[in-house]
Amino acid sequence: GNSVTQMEGPVTLSEEAFLTINCTYTATGYPSLFWYVQYPGEGLQLLLKATKADDKGSNKGFEATYRKETTSFHLEKGSVQVSDSAVYFCALTFLNTGNQFYFGTGTSLTVIP
Amino acid sequence: EPEVTQTPSHQVTQMGQEVILRCVPISNHLYFYWYRQILGQKVEFLVSFYNNEISEKSEIFDDQFSVERPDGSNFTLKIRSTKLEDSAMYFCASSEQGLRVPEAFFGQGTRLTVV
């Protein structure tokens, strides 16, 4: 089947610390991979995506590389800010269809000054 | 920037009542979705809708649920005879069809509380 596994939270970091949120997946086909972010009181917003192996998605200083050999899509940021405090969701879907997204459980990040 | 809008943002209903959650997808999108997130749990797929019919649904989406696109802009989720366990955040999403990655755009969610 298709599923996404994320590291458990919550994660608390000091400002300017390095962030890694692990994500691994299982998929019956060749998925596209996403990170969505949910800021307090808001909906899910696309943070970054990658559609094929070795692609790197990046946005707002966040990066994630599609690793087919390890079925992973870990999210990283070199220096987090207080404004990065949110819940981060790893997800997969399949190209060129109206198929559903499969989400991880979400990882809550709190950045303290 | 176009966005998916959902109303209401919070709905409280008594057990056994019917609720309708409303969504206005992005205007040129063709695929529409409902997801839900029970507090502390995964975001779960409920249903996808294309060309005025359900294209896929999960086990959660039983006879208690229905979706409708009553006009050219709204997309609704009806929950009949609500139960306590229906309390969740419900997200509407829409995406374009085509060769591009079907990136989904999500609304801000409707928090449903069944009491």
PDB file of N, CA and C in Angstrom, chain A residues 53-109:
ATOM      1  N   ALA A  53      13.308  10.949  -8.557  1.00  0.00           N
ATOM      2  CA  ALA A  53      14.472  10.636  -7.728  1.00  0.00           C
ATOM      3  C   ALA A  53      15.593  11.655  -7.922  1.00  0.00           C
ATOM      4  N   ASP A  54      16.203  12.022  -6.814  1.00  0.00           N
ATOM      5  CA  ASP A  54      17.325  12.963  -6.722  1.00  0.00           C
ATOM      6  C   ASP A  54      16.920  14.419  -6.931  1.00  0.00           C
ATOM      7  N   ASP A  55      15.648  14.684  -7.213  1.00  0.00           N
ATOM      8  CA  ASP A  55      15.165  16.068  -7.246  1.00  0.00           C
ATOM      9  C   ASP A  55      15.271  16.658  -5.859  1.00  0.00           C
ATOM     10  N   LYS A  56      15.610  17.937  -5.809  1.00  0.00           N
ATOM     11  CA  LYS A  56      15.601  18.648  -4.538  1.00  0.00           C
ATOM     12  C   LYS A  56      14.540  19.728  -4.614  1.00  0.00           C
ATOM     13  N   GLY A  57      13.604  19.686  -3.690  1.00  0.00           N
ATOM     14  CA  GLY A  57      12.638  20.766  -3.552  1.00  0.00           C
ATOM     15  C   GLY A  57      13.153  21.761  -2.538  1.00  0.00           C
ATOM     16  N   SER A  58      12.896  23.050  -2.788  1.00  0.00           N
ATOM     17  CA  SER A  58      13.360  24.066  -1.840  1.00  0.00           C
ATOM     18  C   SER A  58      12.422  25.256  -1.838  1.00  0.00           C
ATOM     19  N   ASN A  59      12.320  25.876  -0.666  1.00  0.00           N
ATOM     20  CA  ASN A  59      11.461  27.058  -0.523  1.00  0.00           C
ATOM     21  C   ASN A  59      11.687  27.638   0.864  1.00  0.00           C
ATOM     22  N   LYS A  60      11.809  28.931   0.963  1.00  0.00           N
ATOM     23  CA  LYS A  60      11.928  29.648   2.242  1.00  0.00           C
ATOM     24  C   LYS A  60      13.077  29.115   3.090  1.00  0.00           C
ATOM     25  N   GLY A  61      14.121  28.629   2.466  1.00  0.00           N
ATOM     26  CA  GLY A  61      15.276  28.114   3.204  1.00  0.00           C
ATOM     27  C   GLY A  61      15.158  26.650   3.567  1.00  0.00           C
ATOM     28  N   PHE A  62      13.991  26.053   3.327  1.00  0.00           N
ATOM     29  CA  PHE A  62      13.793  24.626   3.558  1.00  0.00           C
ATOM     30  C   PHE A  62      14.198  23.838   2.311  1.00  0.00           C
ATOM     31  N   GLU A  63      14.709  22.633   2.534  1.00  0.00           N
ATOM     32  CA  GLU A  63      15.087  21.757   1.423  1.00  0.00           C
ATOM     33  C   GLU A  63      14.699  20.326   1.757  1.00  0.00           C
ATOM     34  N   ALA A  64      14.427  19.558   0.697  1.00  0.00           N
ATOM     35  CA  ALA A  64      14.228  18.117   0.869  1.00  0.00           C
ATOM     36  C   ALA A  64      14.612  17.451  -0.440  1.00  0.00           C
ATOM     37  N   THR A  65      15.325  16.331  -0.364  1.00  0.00           N
ATOM     38  CA  THR A  65      15.784  15.612  -1.552  1.00  0.00           C
ATOM     39  C   THR A  65      15.082  14.273  -1.641  1.00  0.00           C
ATOM     40  N   TYR A  66      14.561  13.961  -2.805  1.00  0.00           N
ATOM     41  CA  TYR A  66      13.845  12.707  -3.084  1.00  0.00           C
ATOM     42  C   TYR A  66      14.886  11.607  -3.220  1.00  0.00           C
ATOM     43  N   ARG A  67      14.929  10.713  -2.246  1.00  0.00           N
ATOM     44  CA  ARG A  67      15.892   9.609  -2.234  1.00  0.00           C
ATOM     45  C   ARG A  67      15.155   8.311  -2.447  1.00  0.00           C
ATOM     46  N   LYS A  68      15.230   7.814  -3.673  1.00  0.00           N
ATOM     47  CA  LYS A  68      14.490   6.589  -4.008  1.00  0.00           C
ATOM     48  C   LYS A  68      15.119   5.376  -3.327  1.00  0.00           C
ATOM     49  N   GLU A  69      16.441   5.395  -3.209  1.00  0.00           N
ATOM     50  CA  GLU A  69      17.117   4.208  -2.667  1.00  0.00           C
ATOM     51  C   GLU A  69      16.790   3.991  -1.193  1.00  0.00           C
ATOM     52  N   THR A  70      16.515   5.090  -0.479  1.00  0.00           N
ATOM     53  CA  THR A  70      16.163   4.965   0.937  1.00  0.00           C
ATOM     54  C   THR A  70      14.692   5.293   1.177  1.00  0.00           C
ATOM     55  N   THR A  71      13.940   5.508   0.113  1.00  0.00           N
ATOM     56  CA  THR A  71      12.515   5.910   0.166  1.00  0.00           C
ATOM     57  C   THR A  71      12.305   6.988   1.233  1.00  0.00           C
ATOM     58  N   SER A  72      13.067   8.067   1.091  1.00  0.00           N
ATOM     59  CA  SER A  72      13.003   9.130   2.091  1.00  0.00           C
ATOM     60  C   SER A  72      12.883  10.492   1.430  1.00  0.00           C
ATOM     61  N   PHE A  73      12.413  11.455   2.235  1.00  0.00           N
ATOM     62  CA  PHE A  73      12.246  12.836   1.772  1.00  0.00           C
ATOM     63  C   PHE A  73      12.355  13.721   3.011  1.00  0.00           C
ATOM     64  N   HIS A  74      13.512  13.746   3.620  1.00  0.00           N
ATOM     65  CA  HIS A  74      13.718  14.450   4.883  1.00  0.00           C
ATOM     66  C   HIS A  74      13.750  15.957   4.656  1.00  0.00           C
ATOM     67  N   LEU A  75      13.111  16.679   5.552  1.00  0.00           N
ATOM     68  CA  LEU A  75      13.057  18.136   5.475  1.00  0.00           C
ATOM     69  C   LEU A  75      14.181  18.733   6.311  1.00  0.00           C
ATOM     70  N   GLU A  76      14.882  19.722   5.752  1.00  0.00           N
ATOM     71  CA  GLU A  76      15.988  20.359   6.465  1.00  0.00           C
ATOM     72  C   GLU A  76      15.929  21.871   6.298  1.00  0.00           C
ATOM     73  N   LYS A  77      16.423  22.542   7.333  1.00  0.00           N
ATOM     74  CA  LYS A  77      16.645  23.981   7.241  1.00  0.00           C
ATOM     75  C   LYS A  77      17.858  24.315   8.084  1.00  0.00           C
ATOM     76  N   GLY A  78      18.718  25.127   7.546  1.00  0.00           N
ATOM     77  CA  GLY A  78      19.987  25.388   8.217  1.00  0.00           C
ATOM     78  C   GLY A  78      19.874  26.266   9.446  1.00  0.00           C
ATOM     79  N   SER A  79      18.887  27.174   9.464  1.00  0.00           N
ATOM     80  CA  SER A  79      18.787  28.131  10.558  1.00  0.00           C
ATOM     81  C   SER A  79      17.317  28.515  10.716  1.00  0.00           C
ATOM     82  N   VAL A  80      16.669  27.930  11.718  1.00  0.00           N
ATOM     83  CA  VAL A  80      15.222  28.157  11.860  1.00  0.00           C
ATOM     84  C   VAL A  80      14.956  29.488  12.558  1.00  0.00           C
ATOM     85  N   GLN A  81      13.773  30.008  12.282  1.00  0.00           N
ATOM     86  CA  GLN A  81      13.317  31.253  12.892  1.00  0.00           C
ATOM     87  C   GLN A  81      12.049  30.986  13.692  1.00  0.00           C
ATOM     88  N   VAL A  82      11.726  31.914  14.570  1.00  0.00           N
ATOM     89  CA  VAL A  82      10.505  31.773  15.364  1.00  0.00           C
ATOM     90  C   VAL A  82       9.289  31.623  14.458  1.00  0.00           C
ATOM     91  N   SER A  83       9.306  32.311  13.328  1.00  0.00           N
ATOM     92  CA  SER A  83       8.175  32.276  12.390  1.00  0.00           C
ATOM     93  C   SER A  83       8.019  30.917  11.695  1.00  0.00           C
ATOM     94  N   ASP A  84       8.979  30.039  11.853  1.00  0.00           N
ATOM     95  CA  ASP A  84       8.867  28.678  11.286  1.00  0.00           C
ATOM     96  C   ASP A  84       8.062  27.753  12.181  1.00  0.00           C
ATOM     97  N   SER A  85       7.662  28.210  13.337  1.00  0.00           N
ATOM     98  CA  SER A  85       6.864  27.383  14.245  1.00  0.00           C
ATOM     99  C   SER A  85       5.549  27.016  13.573  1.00  0.00           C
ATOM    100  N   ALA A  86       5.314  25.720  13.417  1.00  0.00           N
ATOM    101  CA  ALA A  86       4.150  25.236  12.658  1.00  0.00           C
ATOM    102  C   ALA A  86       4.145  23.723  12.755  1.00  0.00           C
ATOM    103  N   VAL A  87       3.147  23.126  12.096  1.00  0.00           N
ATOM    104  CA  VAL A  87       3.128  21.669  11.952  1.00  0.00           C
ATOM    105  C   VAL A  87       3.494  21.339  10.508  1.00  0.00           C
ATOM    106  N   TYR A  88       4.390  20.407  10.330  1.00  0.00           N
ATOM    107  CA  TYR A  88       4.904  20.045   9.008  1.00  0.00           C
ATOM    108  C   TYR A  88       4.433  18.639   8.643  1.00  0.00           C
ATOM    109  N   PHE A  89       3.880  18.521   7.444  1.00  0.00           N
ATOM    110  CA  PHE A  89       3.330  17.245   6.970  1.00  0.00           C
ATOM    111  C   PHE A  89       4.065  16.794   5.716  1.00  0.00           C
ATOM    112  N   CYS A  90       4.536  15.590   5.734  1.00  0.00           N
ATOM    113  CA  CYS A  90       5.081  14.944   4.546  1.00  0.00           C
ATOM    114  C   CYS A  90       3.934  14.219   3.841  1.00  0.00           C
ATOM    115  N   ALA A  91       3.945  14.224   2.507  1.00  0.00           N
ATOM    116  CA  ALA A  91       2.826  13.605   1.776  1.00  0.00           C
ATOM    117  C   ALA A  91       3.300  13.088   0.430  1.00  0.00           C
ATOM    118  N   LEU A  92       2.544  12.154  -0.117  1.00  0.00           N
ATOM    119  CA  LEU A  92       2.831  11.669  -1.469  1.00  0.00           C
ATOM    120  C   LEU A  92       1.541  11.565  -2.259  1.00  0.00           C
ATOM    121  N   THR A  93       1.687  11.675  -3.560  1.00  0.00           N
ATOM    122  CA  THR A  93       0.609  11.387  -4.486  1.00  0.00           C
ATOM    123  C   THR A  93       1.226  10.942  -5.794  1.00  0.00           C
ATOM    124  N   PHE A  94       0.375  10.697  -6.777  1.00  0.00           N
ATOM    125  CA  PHE A  94       0.871  10.147  -8.036  1.00  0.00           C
ATOM    126  C   PHE A  94       0.554  11.097  -9.173  1.00  0.00           C
ATOM    127  N   LEU A  95       1.513  11.251 -10.047  1.00  0.00           N
ATOM    128  CA  LEU A  95       1.450  12.235 -11.122  1.00  0.00           C
ATOM    129  C   LEU A  95       0.308  11.965 -12.084  1.00  0.00           C
ATOM    130  N   ASN A  96      -0.274  13.030 -12.541  1.00  0.00           N
ATOM    131  CA  ASN A  96      -1.201  12.992 -13.658  1.00  0.00           C
ATOM    132  C   ASN A  96      -2.484  12.226 -13.362  1.00  0.00           C
ATOM    133  N   THR A  97      -2.866  12.243 -12.116  1.00  0.00           N
ATOM    134  CA  THR A  97      -4.148  11.635 -11.766  1.00  0.00           C
ATOM    135  C   THR A  97      -4.859  12.548 -10.782  1.00  0.00           C
ATOM    136  N   GLY A  98      -6.063  12.223 -10.489  1.00  0.00           N
ATOM    137  CA  GLY A  98      -6.745  12.954  -9.421  1.00  0.00           C
ATOM    138  C   GLY A  98      -6.667  12.205  -8.122  1.00  0.00           C
ATOM    139  N   ASN A  99      -5.615  11.388  -7.984  1.00  0.00           N
ATOM    140  CA  ASN A  99      -5.519  10.531  -6.807  1.00  0.00           C
ATOM    141  C   ASN A  99      -5.355  11.310  -5.525  1.00  0.00           C
ATOM    142  N   GLN A 100      -5.677  10.630  -4.486  1.00  0.00           N
ATOM    143  CA  GLN A 100      -5.579  11.235  -3.167  1.00  0.00           C
ATOM    144  C   GLN A 100      -4.131  11.448  -2.760  1.00  0.00           C
ATOM    145  N   PHE A 101      -3.971  12.333  -1.805  1.00  0.00           N
ATOM    146  CA  PHE A 101      -2.709  12.510  -1.120  1.00  0.00           C
ATOM    147  C   PHE A 101      -2.680  11.602   0.105  1.00  0.00           C
ATOM    148  N   TYR A 102      -1.511  11.049   0.381  1.00  0.00           N
ATOM    149  CA  TYR A 102      -1.300  10.265   1.593  1.00  0.00           C
ATOM    150  C   TYR A 102      -0.383  11.091   2.493  1.00  0.00           C
ATOM    151  N   PHE A 103      -0.878  11.396   3.677  1.00  0.00           N
ATOM    152  CA  PHE A 103      -0.152  12.279   4.589  1.00  0.00           C
ATOM    153  C   PHE A 103       0.476  11.503   5.737  1.00  0.00           C
ATOM    154  N   GLY A 104       1.583  12.031   6.227  1.00  0.00           N
ATOM    155  CA  GLY A 104       2.113  11.590   7.506  1.00  0.00           C
ATOM    156  C   GLY A 104       1.313  12.209   8.638  1.00  0.00           C
ATOM    157  N   THR A 105       1.703  11.871   9.856  1.00  0.00           N
ATOM    158  CA  THR A 105       0.963  12.336  11.034  1.00  0.00           C
ATOM    159  C   THR A 105       1.224  13.796  11.358  1.00  0.00           C
ATOM    160  N   GLY A 106       2.245  14.373  10.755  1.00  0.00           N
ATOM    161  CA  GLY A 106       2.583  15.762  11.074  1.00  0.00           C
ATOM    162  C   GLY A 106       3.592  15.836  12.205  1.00  0.00           C
ATOM    163  N   THR A 107       4.473  16.801  12.122  1.00  0.00           N
ATOM    164  CA  THR A 107       5.474  17.044  13.168  1.00  0.00           C
ATOM    165  C   THR A 107       5.367  18.503  13.586  1.00  0.00           C
ATOM    166  N   SER A 108       5.084  18.692  14.866  1.00  0.00           N
ATOM    167  CA  SER A 108       4.953  20.050  15.379  1.00  0.00           C
ATOM    168  C   SER A 108       6.330  20.612  15.714  1.00  0.00           C
ATOM    169  N   LEU A 109       6.633  21.783  15.204  1.00  0.00           N
ATOM    170  CA  LEU A 109       7.907  22.460  15.461  1.00  0.00           C
ATOM    171  C   LEU A 109       7.634  23.759  16.209  1.00  0.00           C
TER     172      LEU A 109
END
